[in-house]
Short mmCIF file of C-alpha atoms in Angstrom, two decimals:
data_model
loop_
_atom_site.label_atom_id
_atom_site.label_comp_id
_atom_site.label_asym_id
_atom_site.label_seq_id
_atom_site.Cartn_x
_atom_site.Cartn_y
_atom_site.Cartn_z
CA MET A 1 149.99 125.45 126.83
CA GLU A 2 149.64 125.88 123.60
CA SER A 3 152.05 128.11 121.77
CA ALA A 4 150.07 131.15 119.85
CA GLY A 5 153.42 132.28 117.88
CA LYS A 6 156.02 134.73 117.47
CA PHE A 7 155.05 138.34 117.17
CA ASP A 8 156.72 141.63 116.52
CA TYR A 9 153.39 142.62 118.18
CA ILE A 10 150.45 142.32 120.45
CA ILE A 11 147.87 144.60 121.01
CA ILE A 12 145.36 143.32 124.41
CA GLY A 13 142.16 145.05 123.59
CA ALA A 14 140.17 145.41 120.74
CA GLY A 15 138.25 148.42 121.45
CA THR A 16 138.75 152.15 120.81
CA ALA A 17 142.60 152.23 120.92
CA GLY A 18 143.61 148.70 119.89
CA CYS A 19 141.26 148.42 116.72
CA LEU A 20 143.57 151.92 115.74
CA LEU A 21 146.84 150.45 116.04
CA ALA A 22 146.16 147.02 114.59
CA ASN A 23 145.60 149.37 111.59
CA ARG A 24 148.08 151.60 111.71
CA LEU A 25 150.56 148.26 112.41
CA THR A 26 149.36 146.93 109.72
CA GLN A 27 150.50 149.07 107.32
CA ASP A 28 153.31 148.56 107.29
CA LYS A 29 153.78 144.96 105.83
CA ASN A 30 157.31 144.01 107.61
CA ASN A 31 155.61 143.78 111.45
CA ASN A 32 153.21 140.73 112.41
CA VAL A 33 150.21 141.41 115.07
CA LEU A 34 148.34 139.40 117.21
CA LEU A 35 145.30 141.49 118.60
CA LEU A 36 143.54 139.60 121.64
CA GLU A 37 140.38 140.88 122.67
CA ALA A 38 137.97 138.72 125.14
CA GLY A 39 134.52 139.46 123.83
CA GLY A 40 133.16 138.76 120.54
CA LYS A 41 132.81 140.15 117.44
CA ASP A 42 130.18 142.65 116.85
CA ASP A 43 127.42 141.36 114.93
CA TYR A 44 124.63 142.01 117.27
CA ILE A 45 122.49 144.20 115.37
CA TRP A 46 122.04 146.67 118.45
CA ILE A 47 125.47 147.70 118.20
CA HIS A 48 124.40 149.34 114.74
CA ILE A 49 121.13 150.80 115.02
CA PRO A 50 122.08 154.12 117.56
CA VAL A 51 119.08 153.51 119.87
CA GLY A 52 120.19 150.03 120.44
CA TYR A 53 122.68 151.35 123.27
CA LEU A 54 119.95 150.10 125.64
CA TYR A 55 119.99 146.80 124.83
CA CYS A 56 124.06 146.95 124.70
CA ILE A 57 124.49 148.00 128.23
CA ASN A 58 124.54 145.94 131.30
CA ASN A 59 124.24 142.79 128.47
CA PRO A 60 126.68 140.33 129.08
CA ARG A 61 126.75 139.77 124.96
CA THR A 62 129.00 143.39 124.93
CA ASP A 63 129.59 144.40 128.32
CA TRP A 64 131.24 143.38 131.39
CA MET A 65 129.43 144.14 133.54
CA PHE A 66 130.73 145.68 136.40
CA ARG A 67 129.57 147.57 139.29
CA THR A 68 131.15 150.54 141.34
CA GLU A 69 131.78 148.99 144.96
CA ALA A 70 129.05 151.34 147.07
CA GLU A 71 130.07 154.88 146.70
CA ALA A 72 129.40 157.11 150.27
CA GLY A 73 129.82 160.65 147.72
CA LEU A 74 126.22 158.52 146.10
CA ASN A 75 125.24 158.05 150.17
CA GLY A 76 126.17 154.59 149.34
CA ARG A 77 124.38 153.44 146.29
CA SER A 78 126.24 150.94 144.32
CA LEU A 79 126.40 151.74 140.20
CA ILE A 80 126.49 149.95 137.36
CA TYR A 81 129.71 150.42 134.92
CA PRO A 82 129.35 149.49 131.60
CA ARG A 83 132.78 148.67 129.52
CA GLY A 84 133.05 147.71 125.84
CA LYS A 85 133.51 143.76 125.91
CA VAL A 86 133.33 143.49 121.96
CA LEU A 87 135.17 144.07 118.80
CA GLY A 88 135.28 148.18 118.80
CA GLY A 89 134.98 147.88 122.72
CA CYS A 90 133.16 150.87 124.33
CA SER A 91 132.36 152.16 120.85
CA SER A 92 130.14 149.79 120.22
CA ILE A 93 128.23 150.02 123.07
CA ASN A 94 128.55 154.22 123.65
CA GLY A 95 127.25 157.04 123.05
CA MET A 96 128.83 158.21 120.31
CA ILE A 97 129.36 161.46 121.02
CA TYR A 98 132.29 163.11 119.03
CA MET A 99 134.65 165.52 121.55
CA ARG A 100 137.58 166.62 121.83
CA GLY A 101 138.23 168.49 125.04
CA GLN A 102 139.51 171.26 125.37
CA GLU A 103 143.53 173.19 124.38
CA ARG A 104 143.50 173.63 128.25
CA ASP A 105 143.39 169.41 129.09
CA TYR A 106 146.47 168.99 126.44
CA ASN A 107 148.35 171.83 127.68
CA GLU A 108 148.23 170.53 131.43
CA TRP A 109 148.84 166.79 129.29
CA ALA A 110 152.24 167.80 128.18
CA GLY A 111 153.11 169.93 131.41
CA LEU A 112 152.27 167.30 133.66
CA ALA A 113 154.38 164.55 131.21
CA GLY A 114 157.32 166.72 130.44
CA ASP A 115 156.89 166.95 126.54
CA ALA A 116 155.55 169.08 124.50
CA SER A 117 153.95 167.15 121.86
CA TRP A 118 151.06 166.59 124.38
CA ARG A 119 150.22 170.06 123.66
CA TRP A 120 147.00 171.27 122.00
CA ASP A 121 148.79 172.70 118.64
CA GLN A 122 150.29 169.14 118.43
CA VAL A 123 148.16 166.91 119.07
CA LEU A 124 145.35 168.52 117.08
CA PRO A 125 146.69 167.56 113.51
CA LEU A 126 146.83 163.23 115.35
CA PHE A 127 142.14 164.44 115.54
CA LYS A 128 142.57 165.35 112.05
CA LYS A 129 144.35 163.02 111.11
CA SER A 130 142.15 159.84 111.46
CA GLU A 131 138.72 162.10 110.99
CA ASP A 132 136.20 162.43 108.57
CA HIS A 133 134.11 165.89 109.18
CA HIS A 134 130.69 166.47 107.70
CA GLY A 135 131.28 170.21 107.28
CA GLY A 136 134.98 169.47 105.10
CA SER A 137 138.77 170.04 105.83
CA SER A 138 139.18 173.03 107.77
CA GLU A 139 141.57 175.04 110.46
CA PHE A 140 140.37 172.40 113.24
CA HIS A 141 138.81 169.15 111.21
CA GLY A 142 140.37 166.81 108.87
CA THR A 143 138.42 164.24 106.21
CA GLY A 144 139.39 161.37 103.97
CA GLY A 145 140.27 159.62 107.83
CA GLU A 146 138.26 156.79 109.36
CA TRP A 147 137.10 158.26 112.17
CA ARG A 148 133.52 159.48 110.26
CA VAL A 149 132.14 162.04 112.17
CA GLU A 150 128.35 163.59 111.41
CA LYS A 151 125.25 165.65 111.95
CA GLN A 152 122.45 164.22 113.99
CA ARG A 153 119.81 163.58 112.15
CA LEU A 154 116.76 164.96 114.18
CA SER A 155 115.39 168.07 116.21
CA TRP A 156 113.29 168.34 118.81
CA GLU A 157 111.35 171.28 119.82
CA ILE A 158 111.96 170.35 123.65
CA LEU A 159 115.57 170.93 123.00
CA ASP A 160 115.55 173.67 120.66
CA ALA A 161 113.46 175.82 123.75
CA PHE A 162 115.92 174.15 126.08
CA ARG A 163 119.04 175.71 123.78
CA ALA A 164 117.00 179.08 123.47
CA ALA A 165 116.91 179.28 127.56
CA ALA A 166 120.57 178.68 128.02
CA ALA A 167 121.08 181.79 125.45
CA GLN A 168 118.91 183.75 127.13
CA VAL A 169 121.73 183.01 131.32
CA GLY A 170 124.64 183.95 129.64
CA ILE A 171 125.03 180.56 127.69
CA PRO A 172 126.26 181.49 123.64
CA ASN A 173 125.38 179.25 120.82
CA THR A 174 127.67 176.95 119.12
CA ASP A 175 127.93 175.21 116.17
CA ASP A 176 131.21 173.05 117.12
CA PHE A 177 132.68 172.01 120.31
CA ASN A 178 135.51 170.77 119.18
CA ARG A 179 138.26 174.07 118.43
CA GLY A 180 139.74 174.46 121.27
CA ASN A 181 136.93 175.63 124.11
CA ASN A 182 134.37 174.61 123.76
CA GLU A 183 131.63 176.80 125.45
CA GLY A 184 128.36 176.82 123.98
CA CYS A 185 125.11 175.26 122.93
CA GLY A 186 124.39 173.43 120.27
CA TYR A 187 123.64 169.84 118.99
CA PHE A 188 125.99 167.53 119.66
CA ASP A 189 128.54 165.75 116.31
CA VAL A 190 128.61 162.11 116.37
CA ASN A 191 130.22 158.70 115.23
CA GLN A 192 127.61 157.80 113.13
CA LYS A 193 127.60 156.50 109.42
CA ARG A 194 124.14 157.97 107.33
CA GLY A 195 121.65 157.40 110.76
CA ILE A 196 123.81 153.38 111.99
CA ARG A 197 127.44 153.61 114.66
CA TRP A 198 130.21 153.43 113.13
CA ASN A 199 132.31 151.79 115.84
CA ALA A 200 136.02 152.11 115.57
CA SER A 201 136.32 148.05 114.61
CA LYS A 202 134.25 149.91 111.37
CA ALA A 203 136.40 152.34 111.10
CA PHE A 204 140.09 151.09 111.15
CA LEU A 205 139.81 147.36 111.93
CA LYS A 206 138.37 145.93 109.36
CA PRO A 207 139.92 147.87 106.27
CA ALA A 208 143.31 145.92 108.11
CA ALA A 209 141.53 142.42 108.85
CA GLY A 210 142.32 141.54 105.82
CA ARG A 211 145.88 141.78 105.59
CA GLY A 212 148.16 139.02 105.92
CA ASN A 213 149.84 140.11 109.23
CA LEU A 214 147.66 140.85 111.33
CA THR A 215 145.67 138.17 113.66
CA ILE A 216 142.98 139.07 115.46
CA MET A 217 141.53 136.61 118.07
CA THR A 218 138.61 136.29 119.54
CA GLY A 219 136.48 135.35 123.56
CA CYS A 220 140.28 135.94 124.40
CA GLN A 221 141.08 136.87 128.47
CA VAL A 222 144.49 137.52 129.61
CA LYS A 223 145.96 135.96 132.47
CA ARG A 224 149.18 137.28 132.96
CA LEU A 225 152.04 139.28 131.15
CA LYS A 226 155.71 137.64 130.91
CA ILE A 227 158.23 139.63 132.29
CA ASP A 228 161.89 138.56 132.19
CA GLN A 229 164.54 139.22 134.54
CA GLN A 230 168.14 139.33 133.53
CA ASP A 231 170.94 141.63 135.21
CA GLY A 232 168.79 143.63 137.22
CA ALA A 233 166.97 145.17 133.78
CA LYS A 234 163.39 143.88 133.25
CA ARG A 235 161.74 143.12 130.10
CA CYS A 236 158.38 142.35 128.57
CA THR A 237 158.17 139.33 126.15
CA GLY A 238 155.04 138.14 125.89
CA VAL A 239 151.09 137.10 127.22
CA GLU A 240 149.47 134.59 128.79
CA PHE A 241 145.83 133.97 127.92
CA ILE A 242 143.38 131.28 128.11
CA GLY A 243 140.40 130.74 124.72
CA GLY A 244 138.06 128.73 123.55
CA GLY A 245 138.98 126.61 126.71
CA LYS A 246 142.91 126.61 126.29
CA GLU A 247 145.72 128.06 127.51
CA TRP A 248 148.03 129.58 125.43
CA MET A 249 151.48 131.45 126.03
CA ALA A 250 152.54 134.31 123.14
CA GLU A 251 155.38 135.82 122.85
CA ALA A 252 156.84 139.47 121.84
CA VAL A 253 159.67 140.35 120.19
CA HIS A 254 159.26 144.22 120.66
CA ASP A 255 156.09 145.76 122.83
CA THR A 256 153.26 143.96 124.28
CA ILE A 257 150.85 147.55 124.16
CA LEU A 258 147.52 147.62 126.71
CA ALA A 259 144.84 148.88 125.16
CA ALA A 260 141.77 147.43 127.27
CA GLY A 261 141.09 150.36 128.94
CA ALA A 262 140.98 152.40 132.54
CA ILE A 263 139.59 149.44 134.07
CA GLY A 264 140.91 146.07 131.99
CA SER A 265 145.25 148.05 132.05
CA PRO A 266 145.52 147.95 135.36
CA ALA A 267 143.87 144.81 136.53
CA ILE A 268 146.42 143.40 133.96
CA LEU A 269 149.16 145.05 135.67
CA GLN A 270 148.34 144.39 138.80
CA GLN A 271 147.87 139.82 137.88
CA SER A 272 150.76 139.95 136.62
CA GLY A 273 152.73 141.64 139.93
CA ILE A 274 153.22 145.52 138.24
CA GLY A 275 152.23 147.80 141.14
CA ASN A 276 151.35 149.42 145.22
CA GLY A 277 153.58 145.40 146.52
CA ALA A 278 151.98 146.46 149.70
CA HIS A 279 148.35 146.08 147.50
CA LEU A 280 149.44 142.70 146.00
CA ALA A 281 150.77 141.15 148.24
CA SER A 282 146.69 141.22 150.17
CA ALA A 283 145.72 140.24 146.88
CA GLY A 284 147.96 136.94 146.81
CA VAL A 285 150.25 138.50 143.90
CA ALA A 286 154.59 137.86 144.07
CA LEU A 287 155.75 141.37 143.17
CA VAL A 288 157.71 141.62 139.98
CA HIS A 289 157.73 145.96 140.38
CA GLN A 290 156.62 148.58 142.10
CA LEU A 291 154.52 151.31 140.32
CA ALA A 292 152.56 153.02 143.45
CA GLY A 293 150.78 154.76 140.54
CA VAL A 294 149.12 151.64 138.90
CA GLY A 295 144.89 151.60 139.43
CA GLU A 296 144.97 155.03 141.47
CA ASN A 297 144.58 157.89 140.15
CA LEU A 298 141.03 156.70 138.53
CA GLN A 299 138.70 160.19 137.57
CA ASP A 300 135.40 160.06 136.29
CA HIS A 301 132.21 162.63 134.68
CA LEU A 302 129.18 162.12 137.34
CA GLN A 303 126.54 162.86 136.00
CA ILE A 304 123.65 165.12 137.78
CA ARG A 305 120.55 163.52 136.54
CA SER A 306 117.64 166.44 137.03
CA SER A 307 114.09 166.21 135.17
CA PHE A 308 111.31 168.22 134.50
CA LYS A 309 107.61 167.22 133.28
CA ILE A 310 106.20 169.11 130.81
CA ARG A 311 103.16 169.91 129.11
CA GLY A 312 103.27 171.61 124.88
CA ALA A 313 105.98 169.63 123.24
CA LYS A 314 106.22 166.33 121.53
CA THR A 315 109.09 164.26 124.11
CA LEU A 316 110.19 160.11 123.03
CA ASN A 317 107.62 159.32 126.48
CA THR A 318 104.79 160.21 124.52
CA MET A 319 106.13 158.83 120.93
CA ALA A 320 106.81 155.80 122.65
CA GLY A 321 104.12 155.27 124.88
CA SER A 322 102.12 153.45 122.60
CA TRP A 323 102.89 150.58 120.27
CA SER A 324 100.95 153.16 117.30
CA GLY A 325 104.00 155.34 118.17
CA LYS A 326 106.84 152.76 118.13
CA ALA A 327 105.73 151.30 114.37
CA LYS A 328 105.99 154.85 113.44
CA ILE A 329 109.54 155.43 114.99
CA GLY A 330 110.48 152.18 113.55
CA LEU A 331 109.38 153.10 109.81
CA GLU A 332 110.97 156.11 110.01
CA TYR A 333 114.16 154.85 110.65
CA LEU A 334 113.24 151.91 108.35
CA LEU A 335 112.89 154.02 105.50
CA LYS A 336 115.45 157.34 106.09
CA ARG A 337 117.74 155.82 108.88
CA SER A 338 116.21 158.66 110.97
CA GLY A 339 114.36 159.65 114.22
CA PRO A 340 114.38 158.37 117.42
CA MET A 341 115.86 155.13 116.85
CA ALA A 342 118.79 157.31 115.43
CA MET A 343 119.11 159.21 118.41
CA ALA A 344 122.71 158.87 120.30
CA PRO A 345 121.91 158.42 123.61
CA SER A 346 122.35 162.66 124.57
CA GLN A 347 121.16 164.51 121.77
CA LEU A 348 121.81 168.77 123.04
CA GLY A 349 124.70 169.95 125.03
CA ALA A 350 126.43 173.30 126.35
CA PHE A 351 128.95 174.01 128.02
CA THR A 352 129.99 176.90 130.80
CA LYS A 353 130.88 177.87 133.54
CA SER A 354 130.02 176.67 137.46
CA ASP A 355 131.73 180.40 138.52
CA ALA A 356 133.17 182.88 137.36
CA GLY A 357 136.59 182.43 138.64
CA GLN A 358 136.95 179.25 135.91
CA ALA A 359 139.11 179.83 133.13
CA THR A 360 137.36 177.47 130.99
CA PRO A 361 133.92 176.29 131.23
CA ASN A 362 134.07 173.16 133.65
CA LEU A 363 130.25 172.01 133.12
CA GLU A 364 129.27 169.84 130.41
CA TYR A 365 124.71 169.24 130.02
CA HIS A 366 123.69 166.53 127.80
CA VAL A 367 120.27 167.00 127.52
CA GLN A 368 117.32 164.32 126.01
CA PRO A 369 114.13 164.50 125.43
CA LEU A 370 113.00 161.59 127.54
CA SER A 371 112.84 160.73 131.79
CA LEU A 372 113.22 157.80 133.30
CA GLU A 373 113.42 157.13 137.21
CA LYS A 374 116.39 155.22 136.50
CA PHE A 375 118.80 153.18 133.92
CA GLY A 376 117.15 150.17 132.27
CA ASP A 377 114.00 151.66 133.45
CA PRO A 378 110.93 152.30 130.97
CA LEU A 379 110.18 155.84 130.43
CA HIS A 380 108.15 157.85 132.42
CA GLU A 381 103.87 157.84 130.50
CA PHE A 382 103.67 162.09 130.55
CA PRO A 383 106.05 164.34 128.20
CA ALA A 384 109.41 164.86 129.98
CA PHE A 385 112.94 165.64 129.53
CA THR A 386 116.33 165.74 131.49
CA ALA A 387 118.83 167.94 131.78
CA SER A 388 122.03 165.57 133.06
CA VAL A 389 124.91 167.79 133.27
CA CYS A 390 128.27 166.80 134.74
CA ASN A 391 131.67 168.35 136.47
CA LEU A 392 134.76 167.96 133.79
CA ARG A 393 137.65 168.72 136.00
CA PRO A 394 136.79 166.45 139.07
CA SER A 395 138.98 167.22 141.96
CA SER A 396 137.96 163.73 143.52
CA ARG A 397 140.79 160.48 142.78
CA GLY A 398 139.51 156.82 142.62
CA HIS A 399 141.02 153.76 141.85
CA VAL A 400 141.35 150.25 140.44
CA ARG A 401 142.16 147.55 142.36
CA ILE A 402 142.28 143.41 141.92
CA ALA A 403 140.37 141.52 144.95
CA GLY A 404 142.40 138.17 144.57
CA ASN A 405 144.44 136.45 142.05
CA ASP A 406 142.08 135.02 140.06
CA PRO A 407 142.70 136.94 136.81
CA LEU A 408 138.87 136.14 135.55
CA ALA A 409 137.20 137.60 138.69
CA PRO A 410 136.36 141.49 137.92
CA PRO A 411 138.27 144.11 140.02
CA LYS A 412 137.17 146.47 143.10
CA ILE A 413 136.10 149.57 140.83
CA THR A 414 135.45 152.19 143.31
CA PRO A 415 135.52 155.96 142.00
CA ASN A 416 134.58 158.39 144.88
CA TYR A 417 132.78 160.31 143.92
CA LEU A 418 132.07 163.89 145.26
CA SER A 419 134.30 163.12 147.46
CA SER A 420 136.14 166.77 147.49
CA ALA A 421 135.15 169.31 148.76
CA GLU A 422 134.73 171.19 145.57
CA ASP A 423 133.39 168.86 143.74
CA ARG A 424 130.03 169.13 146.41
CA LYS A 425 130.48 172.62 146.02
CA ILE A 426 130.15 172.41 141.81
CA ALA A 427 127.55 169.87 141.68
CA ALA A 428 125.35 172.01 143.90
CA ALA A 429 126.22 175.13 142.14
CA SER A 430 125.26 173.35 138.67
CA LEU A 431 121.85 171.67 140.00
CA THR A 432 121.28 175.55 141.00
CA LEU A 433 122.27 176.89 137.17
CA THR A 434 120.39 173.94 135.82
CA ARG A 435 117.38 175.25 137.36
CA GLN A 436 118.02 179.47 136.18
CA ILE A 437 117.97 177.90 132.64
CA VAL A 438 114.68 175.88 133.40
CA ALA A 439 113.39 178.97 134.63
CA ALA A 440 113.81 181.36 131.91
CA PRO A 441 112.15 182.57 129.89
CA ALA A 442 112.59 180.12 126.30
CA LEU A 443 111.29 177.48 128.23
CA LYS A 444 108.30 179.31 130.32
CA LYS A 445 105.68 177.65 127.46
CA TYR A 446 105.97 174.31 129.09
CA ALA A 447 105.50 174.57 132.20
CA PRO A 448 108.31 172.99 133.35
CA GLU A 449 108.21 171.00 136.90
CA GLU A 450 111.25 169.39 138.29
CA MET A 451 110.72 165.66 138.94
CA LYS A 452 114.12 165.02 140.01
CA PRO A 453 116.13 166.16 142.31
CA GLY A 454 112.67 168.30 143.70
CA ALA A 455 112.22 171.65 144.41
CA GLN A 456 112.75 171.19 148.15
CA PHE A 457 116.39 170.95 148.00
CA ARG A 458 117.32 174.40 148.69
CA THR A 459 120.61 174.37 150.25
CA GLU A 460 124.46 173.91 149.11
CA GLU A 461 124.50 171.18 151.07
CA GLU A 462 121.24 170.08 150.65
CA LEU A 463 121.70 169.85 146.25
CA ALA A 464 124.80 167.84 147.23
CA HIS A 465 122.72 165.41 149.32
CA ALA A 466 120.92 165.28 146.15
CA ALA A 467 123.62 165.29 143.84
CA GLY A 468 124.37 161.92 145.35
CA ASP A 469 120.76 160.71 145.21
CA ILE A 470 120.78 160.75 141.57
CA GLY A 471 124.60 161.21 139.98
CA THR A 472 125.44 158.44 138.12
CA THR A 473 128.10 157.93 135.55
CA ILE A 474 128.21 159.19 131.90
CA PHE A 475 131.49 155.83 131.47
CA HIS A 476 134.20 157.83 131.42
CA PRO A 477 136.97 156.36 133.27
CA VAL A 478 140.87 157.72 132.91
CA GLY A 479 143.57 157.91 134.45
CA THR A 480 144.46 154.38 136.05
CA CYS A 481 147.79 154.28 133.79
CA LYS A 482 148.68 157.69 134.31
CA MET A 483 151.50 159.53 132.09
CA GLY A 484 154.87 161.61 134.11
CA ARG A 485 157.43 162.45 134.07
CA SER A 486 160.44 160.36 135.67
CA ASP A 487 159.91 161.81 139.54
CA ASP A 488 156.34 162.06 139.86
CA ALA A 489 155.89 159.09 142.37
CA SER A 490 152.73 158.20 141.32
CA ALA A 491 153.81 157.69 137.36
CA VAL A 492 152.72 154.15 135.29
CA VAL A 493 154.53 155.29 132.48
CA ASP A 494 155.90 158.14 130.42
CA SER A 495 155.72 160.50 127.87
CA GLN A 496 156.17 158.19 125.16
CA LEU A 497 153.27 155.40 127.24
CA ARG A 498 156.16 153.44 128.20
CA VAL A 499 155.25 151.78 131.25
CA LEU A 500 157.83 152.51 133.75
CA GLY A 501 160.57 150.08 134.88
CA ILE A 502 159.55 147.94 132.05
CA SER A 503 161.71 147.45 128.64
CA GLY A 504 158.83 146.25 125.93
CA LEU A 505 155.75 146.95 127.48
CA ARG A 506 153.67 149.97 126.65
CA VAL A 507 149.83 151.59 127.55
CA ALA A 508 147.83 153.59 124.95
CA ASP A 509 144.38 154.05 125.88
CA ALA A 510 142.21 155.84 128.32
CA SER A 511 144.39 154.52 131.04
CA ILE A 512 147.28 157.00 130.36
CA MET A 513 145.51 160.09 130.36
CA PRO A 514 146.70 162.04 133.87
CA THR A 515 144.26 164.62 134.18
CA ILE A 516 140.71 163.42 132.64
CA THR A 517 139.77 165.71 129.62
CA SER A 518 136.56 168.38 129.84
CA GLY A 519 134.34 166.20 127.62
CA ASN A 520 133.88 162.80 126.05
CA THR A 521 136.55 160.50 126.49
CA ASN A 522 136.64 158.12 123.55
CA SER A 523 137.67 160.87 120.40
CA PRO A 524 140.25 161.45 122.51
CA THR A 525 141.57 157.53 123.25
CA VAL A 526 141.70 157.66 119.16
CA MET A 527 144.02 160.43 119.74
CA ILE A 528 146.25 158.78 122.24
CA ALA A 529 146.85 155.29 120.33
CA GLU A 530 147.39 157.46 117.26
CA LYS A 531 150.34 158.97 118.87
CA ALA A 532 151.14 155.93 120.35
CA ALA A 533 150.94 154.19 117.10
CA ALA A 534 153.55 157.09 116.15
CA PHE A 535 155.44 155.87 118.52
CA ILE A 536 155.76 153.14 118.09
CA LEU A 537 156.90 152.91 114.17
CA ALA A 538 159.33 155.58 115.11
CA ALA A 539 160.58 153.32 117.65
CA ARG A 540 160.84 150.84 114.89
CA SER A 541 162.19 152.75 111.85
CA LYS A 542 165.74 153.22 114.48
CA ILE A 543 165.94 149.35 114.90
CA VAL A 544 168.74 147.90 112.86
CA VAL A 545 168.43 143.70 112.95
#
């Protein structure tokens, strides 16, 4: 086994969290850091052109190519489950939407973690620290940070009409979803810079890459963490990994930090013997440390994709339906960095409540001027739009579990979508609300005709079943290394993101969320990494050498 050397810190995963951590930890020249990434460099052209997500998802060059198990709640279907396998991680292939979630999310985390520093008013400065917002500095936004936030560089008549229709059914207009209560309808802000994707690799890793105290190794997949035991105490002292056809060992003086995401981080812990003993035994892995919550508590946003055929308005279906249309789209992007090639996958958003009993919005819409049968299929040949809606606070819980002791084999991913009666009820209610918006006067002149799920589904039971037919992930898995108090048997990390019962080991990515945020999860992951870096640096400053 080759020695990769000894480092103060080892970061596993150069995704959103790992890129920020590498930047922050190497700002102190006394910190020697190793960053390991299973994927390659983010030099694929389609990463950087916003519409290129179509060519990055389900592409082994940039995606882990995971699939879920067959889901009962989805009427037996299995879904592709994209996760970024490239520098920048999911920020290199995602929808680029800048979304923090709601104040209530973080206040709930603080209660579950027993740590008031996770409250909204405490994490807001961390969001602002990394932010470079198009609107300038304000009570809610920051400038000068690395994480660029811009307005989208396009608008659509049919989306403007949907926004007007939403207002007619009581969803007000808003120009900012990121002030703590995101109720309203408006165009999403995006992580782009002048019409080009702004991923975490560009934002955080590139400025740090030239520092002499940062070593970046790509194409390296972790086998297991090295856990030493002495006098009953357990400590993570490094990591074994495979790269370039060789087996390597790297040592960590202070911390090894898992930033491999909600799928990768629990799988690495399990392969290292950290998890539920009964599950590990069935997978052929010797138990090193019992933590029943590893891989459990999986939460995700299931988007229910209603689509409507229309008349009298331009949509991407018809624009991209001819070679002349494609040429015009390409020329606009080449000359102006605008138009459909600058599109985020979803342009218009709306946040509202499924029923009056909700204290804050629990539904999010992603509205698109296009339609297709399923992801990867060609666009329909007629004008249409899609209004996807997801339950922001699902009560269904799933899990991620390794299938055996091969560290290179994909884990089994079981989201358990729509497994609770509450989630099925909200799914039906959200489809009913979508129909109410589409029936509002502002959309009448476009004569919208429901294609999916289909007007034949009427009762709550029928609509819940239909949601299982048309629902798909919106790529927000979280929660599988849950943060919690020491008396929480399902917790994996404490409020400073230290793995319970093992020193020298932290998790800093979306897997630590005890509950999913009310919105897209990429920028909350930036904040989590920012907070983790602060914890780590504070701990280092107290170390007497």
